[in-house]
CSV table of C-alpha atoms in Angstrom, one decimal:
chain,number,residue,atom,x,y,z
X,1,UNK,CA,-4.1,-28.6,-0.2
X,2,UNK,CA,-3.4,-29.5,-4.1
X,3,UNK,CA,-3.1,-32.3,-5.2
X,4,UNK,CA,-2.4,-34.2,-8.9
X,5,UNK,CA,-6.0,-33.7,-9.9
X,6,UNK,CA,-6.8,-30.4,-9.2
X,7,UNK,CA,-7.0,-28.2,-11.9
X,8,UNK,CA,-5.0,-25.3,-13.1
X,9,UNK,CA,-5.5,-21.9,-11.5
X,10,UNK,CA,-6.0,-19.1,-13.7
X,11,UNK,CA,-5.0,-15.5,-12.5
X,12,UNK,CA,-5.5,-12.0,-15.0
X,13,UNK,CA,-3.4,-9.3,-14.7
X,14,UNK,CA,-5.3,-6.2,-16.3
X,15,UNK,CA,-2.3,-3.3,-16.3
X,16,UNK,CA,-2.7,0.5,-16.8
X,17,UNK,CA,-0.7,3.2,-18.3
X,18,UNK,CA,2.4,3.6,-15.9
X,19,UNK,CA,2.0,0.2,-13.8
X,20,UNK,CA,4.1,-1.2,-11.8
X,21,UNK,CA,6.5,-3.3,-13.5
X,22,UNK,CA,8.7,-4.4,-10.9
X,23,UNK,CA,5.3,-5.4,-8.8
X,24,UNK,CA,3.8,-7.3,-11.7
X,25,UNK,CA,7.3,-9.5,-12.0
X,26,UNK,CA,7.2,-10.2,-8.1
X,27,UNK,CA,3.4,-11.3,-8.4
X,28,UNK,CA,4.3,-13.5,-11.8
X,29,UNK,CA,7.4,-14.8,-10.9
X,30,UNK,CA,6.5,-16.3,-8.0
X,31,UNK,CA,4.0,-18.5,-9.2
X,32,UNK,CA,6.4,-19.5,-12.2
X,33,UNK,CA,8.7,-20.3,-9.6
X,34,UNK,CA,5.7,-22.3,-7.7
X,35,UNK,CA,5.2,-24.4,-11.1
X,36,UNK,CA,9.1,-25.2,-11.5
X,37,UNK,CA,9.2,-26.6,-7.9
X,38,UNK,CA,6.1,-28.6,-7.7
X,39,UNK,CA,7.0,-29.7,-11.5
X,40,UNK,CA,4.1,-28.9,-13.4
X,41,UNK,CA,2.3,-26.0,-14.6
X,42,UNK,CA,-0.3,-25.7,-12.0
X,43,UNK,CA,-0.4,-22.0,-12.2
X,44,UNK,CA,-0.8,-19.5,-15.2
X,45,UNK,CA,-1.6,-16.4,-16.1
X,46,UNK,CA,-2.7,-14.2,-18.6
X,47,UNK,CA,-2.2,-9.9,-19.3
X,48,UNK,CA,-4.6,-7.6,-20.1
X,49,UNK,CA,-5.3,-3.8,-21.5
X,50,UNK,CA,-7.9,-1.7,-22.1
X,51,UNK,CA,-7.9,-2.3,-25.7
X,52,UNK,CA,-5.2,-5.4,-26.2
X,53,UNK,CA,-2.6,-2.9,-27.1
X,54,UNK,CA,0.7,-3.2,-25.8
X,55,UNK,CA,1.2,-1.2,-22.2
X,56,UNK,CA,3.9,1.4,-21.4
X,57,UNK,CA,5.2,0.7,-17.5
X,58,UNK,CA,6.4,3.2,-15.0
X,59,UNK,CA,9.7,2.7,-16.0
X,60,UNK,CA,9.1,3.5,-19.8
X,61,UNK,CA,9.2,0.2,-20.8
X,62,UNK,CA,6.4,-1.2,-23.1
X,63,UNK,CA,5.2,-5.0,-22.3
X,64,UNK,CA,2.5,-6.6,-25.1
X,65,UNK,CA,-0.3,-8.4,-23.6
X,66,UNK,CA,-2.3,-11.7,-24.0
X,67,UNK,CA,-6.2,-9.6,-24.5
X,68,UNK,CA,-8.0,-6.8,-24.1
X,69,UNK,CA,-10.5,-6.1,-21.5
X,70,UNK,CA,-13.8,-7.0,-23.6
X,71,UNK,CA,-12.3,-10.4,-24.4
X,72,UNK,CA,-10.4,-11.2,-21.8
X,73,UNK,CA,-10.8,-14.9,-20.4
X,74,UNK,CA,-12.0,-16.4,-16.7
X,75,UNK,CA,-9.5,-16.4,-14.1
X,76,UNK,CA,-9.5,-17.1,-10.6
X,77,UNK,CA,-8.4,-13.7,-9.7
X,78,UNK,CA,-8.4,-10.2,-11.8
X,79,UNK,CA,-5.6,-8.5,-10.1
X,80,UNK,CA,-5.7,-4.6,-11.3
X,81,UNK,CA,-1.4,-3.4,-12.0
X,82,UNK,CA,-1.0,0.5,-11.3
X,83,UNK,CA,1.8,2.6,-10.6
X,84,UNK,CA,1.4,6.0,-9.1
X,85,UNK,CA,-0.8,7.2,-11.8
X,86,UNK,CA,-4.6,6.8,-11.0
X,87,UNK,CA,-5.9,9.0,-14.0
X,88,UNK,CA,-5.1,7.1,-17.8
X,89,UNK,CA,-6.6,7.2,-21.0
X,90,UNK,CA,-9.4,4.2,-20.8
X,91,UNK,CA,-9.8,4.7,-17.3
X,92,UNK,CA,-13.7,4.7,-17.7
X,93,UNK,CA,-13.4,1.1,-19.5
X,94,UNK,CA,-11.3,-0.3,-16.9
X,95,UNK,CA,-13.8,0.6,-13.9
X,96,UNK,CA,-16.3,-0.9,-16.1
X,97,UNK,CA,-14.5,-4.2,-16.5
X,98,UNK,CA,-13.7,-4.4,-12.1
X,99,UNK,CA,-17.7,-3.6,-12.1
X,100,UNK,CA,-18.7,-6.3,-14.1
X,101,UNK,CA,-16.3,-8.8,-12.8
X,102,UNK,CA,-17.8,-8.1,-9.3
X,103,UNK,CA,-21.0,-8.4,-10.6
X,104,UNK,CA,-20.7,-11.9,-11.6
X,105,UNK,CA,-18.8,-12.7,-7.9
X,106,UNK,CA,-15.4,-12.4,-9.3
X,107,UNK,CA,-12.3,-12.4,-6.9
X,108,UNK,CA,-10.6,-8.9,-7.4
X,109,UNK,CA,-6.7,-8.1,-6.9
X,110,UNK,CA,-4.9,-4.9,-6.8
X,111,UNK,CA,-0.9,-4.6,-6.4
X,112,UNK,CA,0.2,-1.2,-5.2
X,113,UNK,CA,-2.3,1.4,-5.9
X,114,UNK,CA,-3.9,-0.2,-7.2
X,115,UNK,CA,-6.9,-0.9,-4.8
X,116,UNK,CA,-7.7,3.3,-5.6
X,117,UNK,CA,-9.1,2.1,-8.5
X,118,UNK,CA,-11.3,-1.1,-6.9
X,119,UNK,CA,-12.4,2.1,-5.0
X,120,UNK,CA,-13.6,4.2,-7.3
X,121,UNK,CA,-15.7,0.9,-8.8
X,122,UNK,CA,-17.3,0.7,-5.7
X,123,UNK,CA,-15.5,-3.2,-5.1
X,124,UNK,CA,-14.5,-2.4,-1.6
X,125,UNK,CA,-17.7,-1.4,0.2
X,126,UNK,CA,-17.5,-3.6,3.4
X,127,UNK,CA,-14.2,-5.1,2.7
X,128,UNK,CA,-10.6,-4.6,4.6
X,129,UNK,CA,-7.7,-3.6,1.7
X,130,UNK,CA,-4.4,-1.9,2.0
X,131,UNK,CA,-2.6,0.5,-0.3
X,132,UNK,CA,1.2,1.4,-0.5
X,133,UNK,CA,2.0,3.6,2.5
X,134,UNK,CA,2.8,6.3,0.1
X,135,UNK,CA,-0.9,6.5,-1.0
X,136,UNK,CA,-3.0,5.3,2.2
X,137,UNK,CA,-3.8,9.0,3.3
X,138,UNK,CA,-5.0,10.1,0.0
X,139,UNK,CA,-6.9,7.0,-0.1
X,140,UNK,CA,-8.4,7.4,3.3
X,141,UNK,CA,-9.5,11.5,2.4
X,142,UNK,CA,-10.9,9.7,-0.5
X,143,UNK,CA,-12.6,6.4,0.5
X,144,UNK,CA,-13.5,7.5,4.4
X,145,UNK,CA,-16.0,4.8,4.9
X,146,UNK,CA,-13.5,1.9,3.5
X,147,UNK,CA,-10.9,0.4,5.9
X,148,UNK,CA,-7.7,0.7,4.9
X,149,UNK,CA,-4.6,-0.7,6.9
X,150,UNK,CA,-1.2,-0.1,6.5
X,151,UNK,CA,-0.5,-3.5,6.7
X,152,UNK,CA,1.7,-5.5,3.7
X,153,UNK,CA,-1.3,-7.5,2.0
X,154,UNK,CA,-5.2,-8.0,3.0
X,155,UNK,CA,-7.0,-10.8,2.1
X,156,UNK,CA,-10.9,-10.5,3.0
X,157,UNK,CA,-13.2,-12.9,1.4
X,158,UNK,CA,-12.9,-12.3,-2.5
X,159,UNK,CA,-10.4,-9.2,-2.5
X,160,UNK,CA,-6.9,-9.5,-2.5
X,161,UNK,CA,-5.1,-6.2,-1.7
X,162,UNK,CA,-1.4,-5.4,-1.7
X,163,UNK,CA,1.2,-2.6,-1.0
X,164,UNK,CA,3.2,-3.5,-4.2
X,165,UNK,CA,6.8,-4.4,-5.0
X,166,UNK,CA,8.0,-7.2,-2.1
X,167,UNK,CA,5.1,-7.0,-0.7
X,168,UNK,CA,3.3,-8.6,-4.2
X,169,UNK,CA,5.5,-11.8,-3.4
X,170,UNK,CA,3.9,-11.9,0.4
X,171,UNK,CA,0.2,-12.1,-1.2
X,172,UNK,CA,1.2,-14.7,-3.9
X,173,UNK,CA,3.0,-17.0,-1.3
X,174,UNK,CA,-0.2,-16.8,0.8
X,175,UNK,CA,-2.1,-18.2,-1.9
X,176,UNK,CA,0.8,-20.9,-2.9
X,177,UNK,CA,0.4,-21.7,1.4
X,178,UNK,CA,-3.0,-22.4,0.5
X,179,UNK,CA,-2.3,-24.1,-2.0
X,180,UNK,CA,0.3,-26.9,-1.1
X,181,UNK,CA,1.5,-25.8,2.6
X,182,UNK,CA,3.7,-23.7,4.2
X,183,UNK,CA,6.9,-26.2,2.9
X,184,UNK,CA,6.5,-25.4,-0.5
X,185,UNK,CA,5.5,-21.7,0.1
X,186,UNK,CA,9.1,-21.5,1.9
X,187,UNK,CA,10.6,-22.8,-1.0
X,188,UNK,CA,9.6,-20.1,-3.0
X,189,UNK,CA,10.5,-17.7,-1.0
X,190,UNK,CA,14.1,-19.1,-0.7
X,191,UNK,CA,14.1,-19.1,-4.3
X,192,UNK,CA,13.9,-15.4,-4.5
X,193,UNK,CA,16.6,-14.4,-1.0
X,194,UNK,CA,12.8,-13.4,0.4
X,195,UNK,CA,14.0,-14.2,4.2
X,196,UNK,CA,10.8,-14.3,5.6
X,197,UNK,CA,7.2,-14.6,4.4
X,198,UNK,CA,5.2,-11.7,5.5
X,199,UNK,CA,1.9,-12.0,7.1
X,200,UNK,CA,-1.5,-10.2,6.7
X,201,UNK,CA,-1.2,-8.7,10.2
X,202,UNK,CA,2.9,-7.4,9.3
X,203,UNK,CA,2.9,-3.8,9.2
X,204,UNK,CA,4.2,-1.7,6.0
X,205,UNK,CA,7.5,0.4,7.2
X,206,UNK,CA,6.0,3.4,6.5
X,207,UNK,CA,8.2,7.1,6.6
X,208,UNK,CA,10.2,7.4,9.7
X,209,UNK,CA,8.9,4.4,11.1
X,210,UNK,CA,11.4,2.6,9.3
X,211,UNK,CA,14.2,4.1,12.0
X,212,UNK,CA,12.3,2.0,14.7
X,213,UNK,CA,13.6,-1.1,13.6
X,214,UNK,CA,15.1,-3.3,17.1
X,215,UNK,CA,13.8,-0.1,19.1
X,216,UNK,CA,12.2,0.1,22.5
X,217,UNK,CA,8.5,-1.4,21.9
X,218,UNK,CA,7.1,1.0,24.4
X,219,UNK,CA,9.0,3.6,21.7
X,220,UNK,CA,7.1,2.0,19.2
X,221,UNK,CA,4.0,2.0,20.5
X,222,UNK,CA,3.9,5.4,21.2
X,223,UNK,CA,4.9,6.4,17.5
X,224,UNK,CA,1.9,4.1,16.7
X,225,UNK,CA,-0.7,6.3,18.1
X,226,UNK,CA,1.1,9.3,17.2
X,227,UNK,CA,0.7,8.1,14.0
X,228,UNK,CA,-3.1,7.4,14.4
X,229,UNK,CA,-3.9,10.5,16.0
X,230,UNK,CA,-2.6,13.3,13.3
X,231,UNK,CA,-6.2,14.8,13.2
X,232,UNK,CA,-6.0,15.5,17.1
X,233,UNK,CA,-2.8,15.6,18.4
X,234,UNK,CA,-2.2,13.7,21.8
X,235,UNK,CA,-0.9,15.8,24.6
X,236,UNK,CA,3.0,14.5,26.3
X,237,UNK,CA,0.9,13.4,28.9
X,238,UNK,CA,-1.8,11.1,27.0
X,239,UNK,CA,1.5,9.7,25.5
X,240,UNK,CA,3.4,8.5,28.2
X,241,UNK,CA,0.2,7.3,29.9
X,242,UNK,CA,-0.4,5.2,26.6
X,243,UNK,CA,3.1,3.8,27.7
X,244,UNK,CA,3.0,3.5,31.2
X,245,UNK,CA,6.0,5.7,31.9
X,246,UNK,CA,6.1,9.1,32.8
X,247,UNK,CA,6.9,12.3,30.4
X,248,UNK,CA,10.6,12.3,31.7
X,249,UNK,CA,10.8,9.3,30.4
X,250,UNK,CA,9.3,9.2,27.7
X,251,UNK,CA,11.5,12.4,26.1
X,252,UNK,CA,14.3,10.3,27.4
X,253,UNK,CA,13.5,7.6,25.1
X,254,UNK,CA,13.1,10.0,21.6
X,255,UNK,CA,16.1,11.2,22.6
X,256,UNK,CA,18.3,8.2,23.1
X,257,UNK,CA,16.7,6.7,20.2
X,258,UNK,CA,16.1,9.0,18.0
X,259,UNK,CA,18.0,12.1,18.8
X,260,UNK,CA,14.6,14.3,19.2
X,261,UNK,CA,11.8,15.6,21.3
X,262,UNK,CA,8.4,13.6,20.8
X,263,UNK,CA,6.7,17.1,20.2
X,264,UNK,CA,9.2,17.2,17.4
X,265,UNK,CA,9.1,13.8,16.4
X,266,UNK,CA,4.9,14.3,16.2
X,267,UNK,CA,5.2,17.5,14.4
X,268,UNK,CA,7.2,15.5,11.8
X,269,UNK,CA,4.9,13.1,10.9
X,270,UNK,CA,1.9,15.0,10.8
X,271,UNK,CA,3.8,17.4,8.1
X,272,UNK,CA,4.9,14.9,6.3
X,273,UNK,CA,1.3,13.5,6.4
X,274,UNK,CA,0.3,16.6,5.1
X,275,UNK,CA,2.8,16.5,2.1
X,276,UNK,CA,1.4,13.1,0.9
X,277,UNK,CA,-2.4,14.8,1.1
X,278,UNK,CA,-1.2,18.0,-0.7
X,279,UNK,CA,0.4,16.1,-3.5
X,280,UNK,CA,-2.2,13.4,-3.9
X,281,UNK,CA,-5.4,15.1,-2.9
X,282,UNK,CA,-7.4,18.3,-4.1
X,283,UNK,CA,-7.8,19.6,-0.9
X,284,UNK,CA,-8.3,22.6,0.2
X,285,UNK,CA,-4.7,23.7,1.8
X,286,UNK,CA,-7.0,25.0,5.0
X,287,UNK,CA,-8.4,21.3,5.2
X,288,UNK,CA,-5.3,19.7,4.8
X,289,UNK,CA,-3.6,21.9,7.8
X,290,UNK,CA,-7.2,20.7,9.8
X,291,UNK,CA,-6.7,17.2,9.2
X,292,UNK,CA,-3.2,17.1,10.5
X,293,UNK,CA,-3.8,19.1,13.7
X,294,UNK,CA,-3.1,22.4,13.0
X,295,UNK,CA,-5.6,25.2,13.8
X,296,UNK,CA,-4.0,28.0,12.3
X,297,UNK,CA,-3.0,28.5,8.6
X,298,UNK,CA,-0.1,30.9,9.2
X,299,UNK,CA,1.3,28.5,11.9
X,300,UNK,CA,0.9,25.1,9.3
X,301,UNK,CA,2.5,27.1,6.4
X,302,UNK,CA,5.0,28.4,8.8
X,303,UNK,CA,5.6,25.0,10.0
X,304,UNK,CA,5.8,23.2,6.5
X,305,UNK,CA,8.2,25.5,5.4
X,306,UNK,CA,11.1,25.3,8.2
X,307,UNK,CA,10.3,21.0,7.4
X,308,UNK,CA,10.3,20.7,3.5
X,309,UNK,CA,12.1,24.0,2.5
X,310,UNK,CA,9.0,25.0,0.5
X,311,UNK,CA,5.4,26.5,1.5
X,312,UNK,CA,2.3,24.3,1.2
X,313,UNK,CA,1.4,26.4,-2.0
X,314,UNK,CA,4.1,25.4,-3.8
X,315,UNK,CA,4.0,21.8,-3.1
X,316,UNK,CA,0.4,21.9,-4.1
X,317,UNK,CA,2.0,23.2,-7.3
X,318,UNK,CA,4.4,20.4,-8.4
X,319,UNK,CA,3.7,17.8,-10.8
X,320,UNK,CA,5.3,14.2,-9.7
């Protein structure tokens, strides 16, 4: 724990084209909040670009920063800011820059999406990371051999992983726990209405998941390995075994809680899984049916189409 002595902790924020700007408050904020409590400025920070030019956010504002990336200054942590964009003008320079920071066994940070492009600069080979749920099947296609949760924040040794907006207050209070304690940590969060601190091992509320809220836990665990077994689809009776109740029961429980069959309730989220490949992969639309169960092209396209309205073509076609 902290103490008068200790010296000030230095974190970087290096933000891309389109990041994140209510993420980067969450991260910042809470540490400014950490210095007003404790009464000193124990913790600071610093902003960077590609070329120390001023940085247009997601939501069209612009923000100036402190340095660019070839001067920027030593920090504890260099967390990485994106939004849903992980192509940008510069790109090239910024892989560079998460490179050589891990080169010289630098702690790395990404908020949202970030940790795509800790990926692609080869800074997660062996660790644990998460990504916001929106992005963690793309990611998955992408990075196979790197594990991924779909929890709110990872920390594993020298990477520091989060899922972005709230969830960039959970990894920040985890350091301010480590810090000075779990008192002053609580603080903070009270600060900002934040009614509970979120673990490492919490779980994003990811698509329909987030109707499971004070449901049956044997519903829940069920939708859990639905949800882990898109690829190859569980039969109704590996299910209710998975449970312990019987397939009676089982449809007894979608229906009373969520006013559908399981087969229906499967076949939701393995299209909808399929929507979040086709609109952040290049994947073949063949591969994509493959990897969420479906043998037949004419029965996924079919299928998509009664769910979104659209065929799979035509998603693949829109620009978000």
């Amino acid at each position: 724990m902290a103490d008068s002595v200790d010296p000030v902790r230095q974190f970087a924020f290096l933000l891309v084209d389109k990041f994140s700007m209510f993420s980067l408050a969450a991260a910042i904020d809470t540490f400014r909040s950490t210095n007003r409590l404790i009464g000193r400025d124990f913790y600071a920070w610093t902003t960077v670009s590609v070329d120390g030019e001023s940085v247009i956010a997601s939501n069209g504002l612009p923000l100036k920063v402190d340095y660019s990336v070839s001067d920027m200054p030593a920090a504890d942590i260099l967390f990485v800011c994106v939004g849903l964009a992980t192509e940008f003008p510069g790109k090239s320079r910024v892989l560079g820059a998460l490179r050589s920071w891990g080169r010289k066994g630098g702690s790395l940070g990404a908020l949202s999406v970030g940790a795509h492009l800790l990926a692609e600069a080869g800074q997660l080979e062996g660790h644990r990371c998460t990504i916001h749920w929106e992005n963690r099947a793309g990611f998955q296609e992408r990075f196979p051999d790197i594990q991924c949760t779909g929890n709110v924040f990872e920390i594993d040794r020298k990477r520091y992983t989060c899922a972005g907006g709230t969830t960039s207050i959970d990894l920040m209070l985890e350091i301010v726990r480590a810090d000075f304690g779990a008192s002053v940590a609580n603080e903070v969060a009270n600060q900002f209405h934040h009614e509970r601190i979120r673990g490492a091992t919490d779980r994003q509320r990811v698509g329909p998941e987030r109707d499971l809220t004070g449901k049956s836990e044997k519903l829940k665990k069920i939708v859990a390995l639905m949800a882990e077994r898109l690829d190859e689809p569980l039969s109704a009776v590996e299910l209710a075994k998975s449970a312990g109740l019987s397939v009676r029961q089982v449809e007894r429980l979608f229906l009373r809680h969520l006013n559908m069959t399981p087969g229906r309730y499967y076949m939701r989220l393995r299209l909808e899984r399929a929507r979040e490949l086709l609109r952040q992969t290049n994947l073949p639309i063949l591969d994509v049916a493959i990897a969420t169960g479906f043998t037949s092209h004419s029965y996924f396209a079919q299928s998509y189409r009664l769910q979104f309205g659209r065929p799979p073509s035509e998603e693949r076609r829109t620009t978000y």
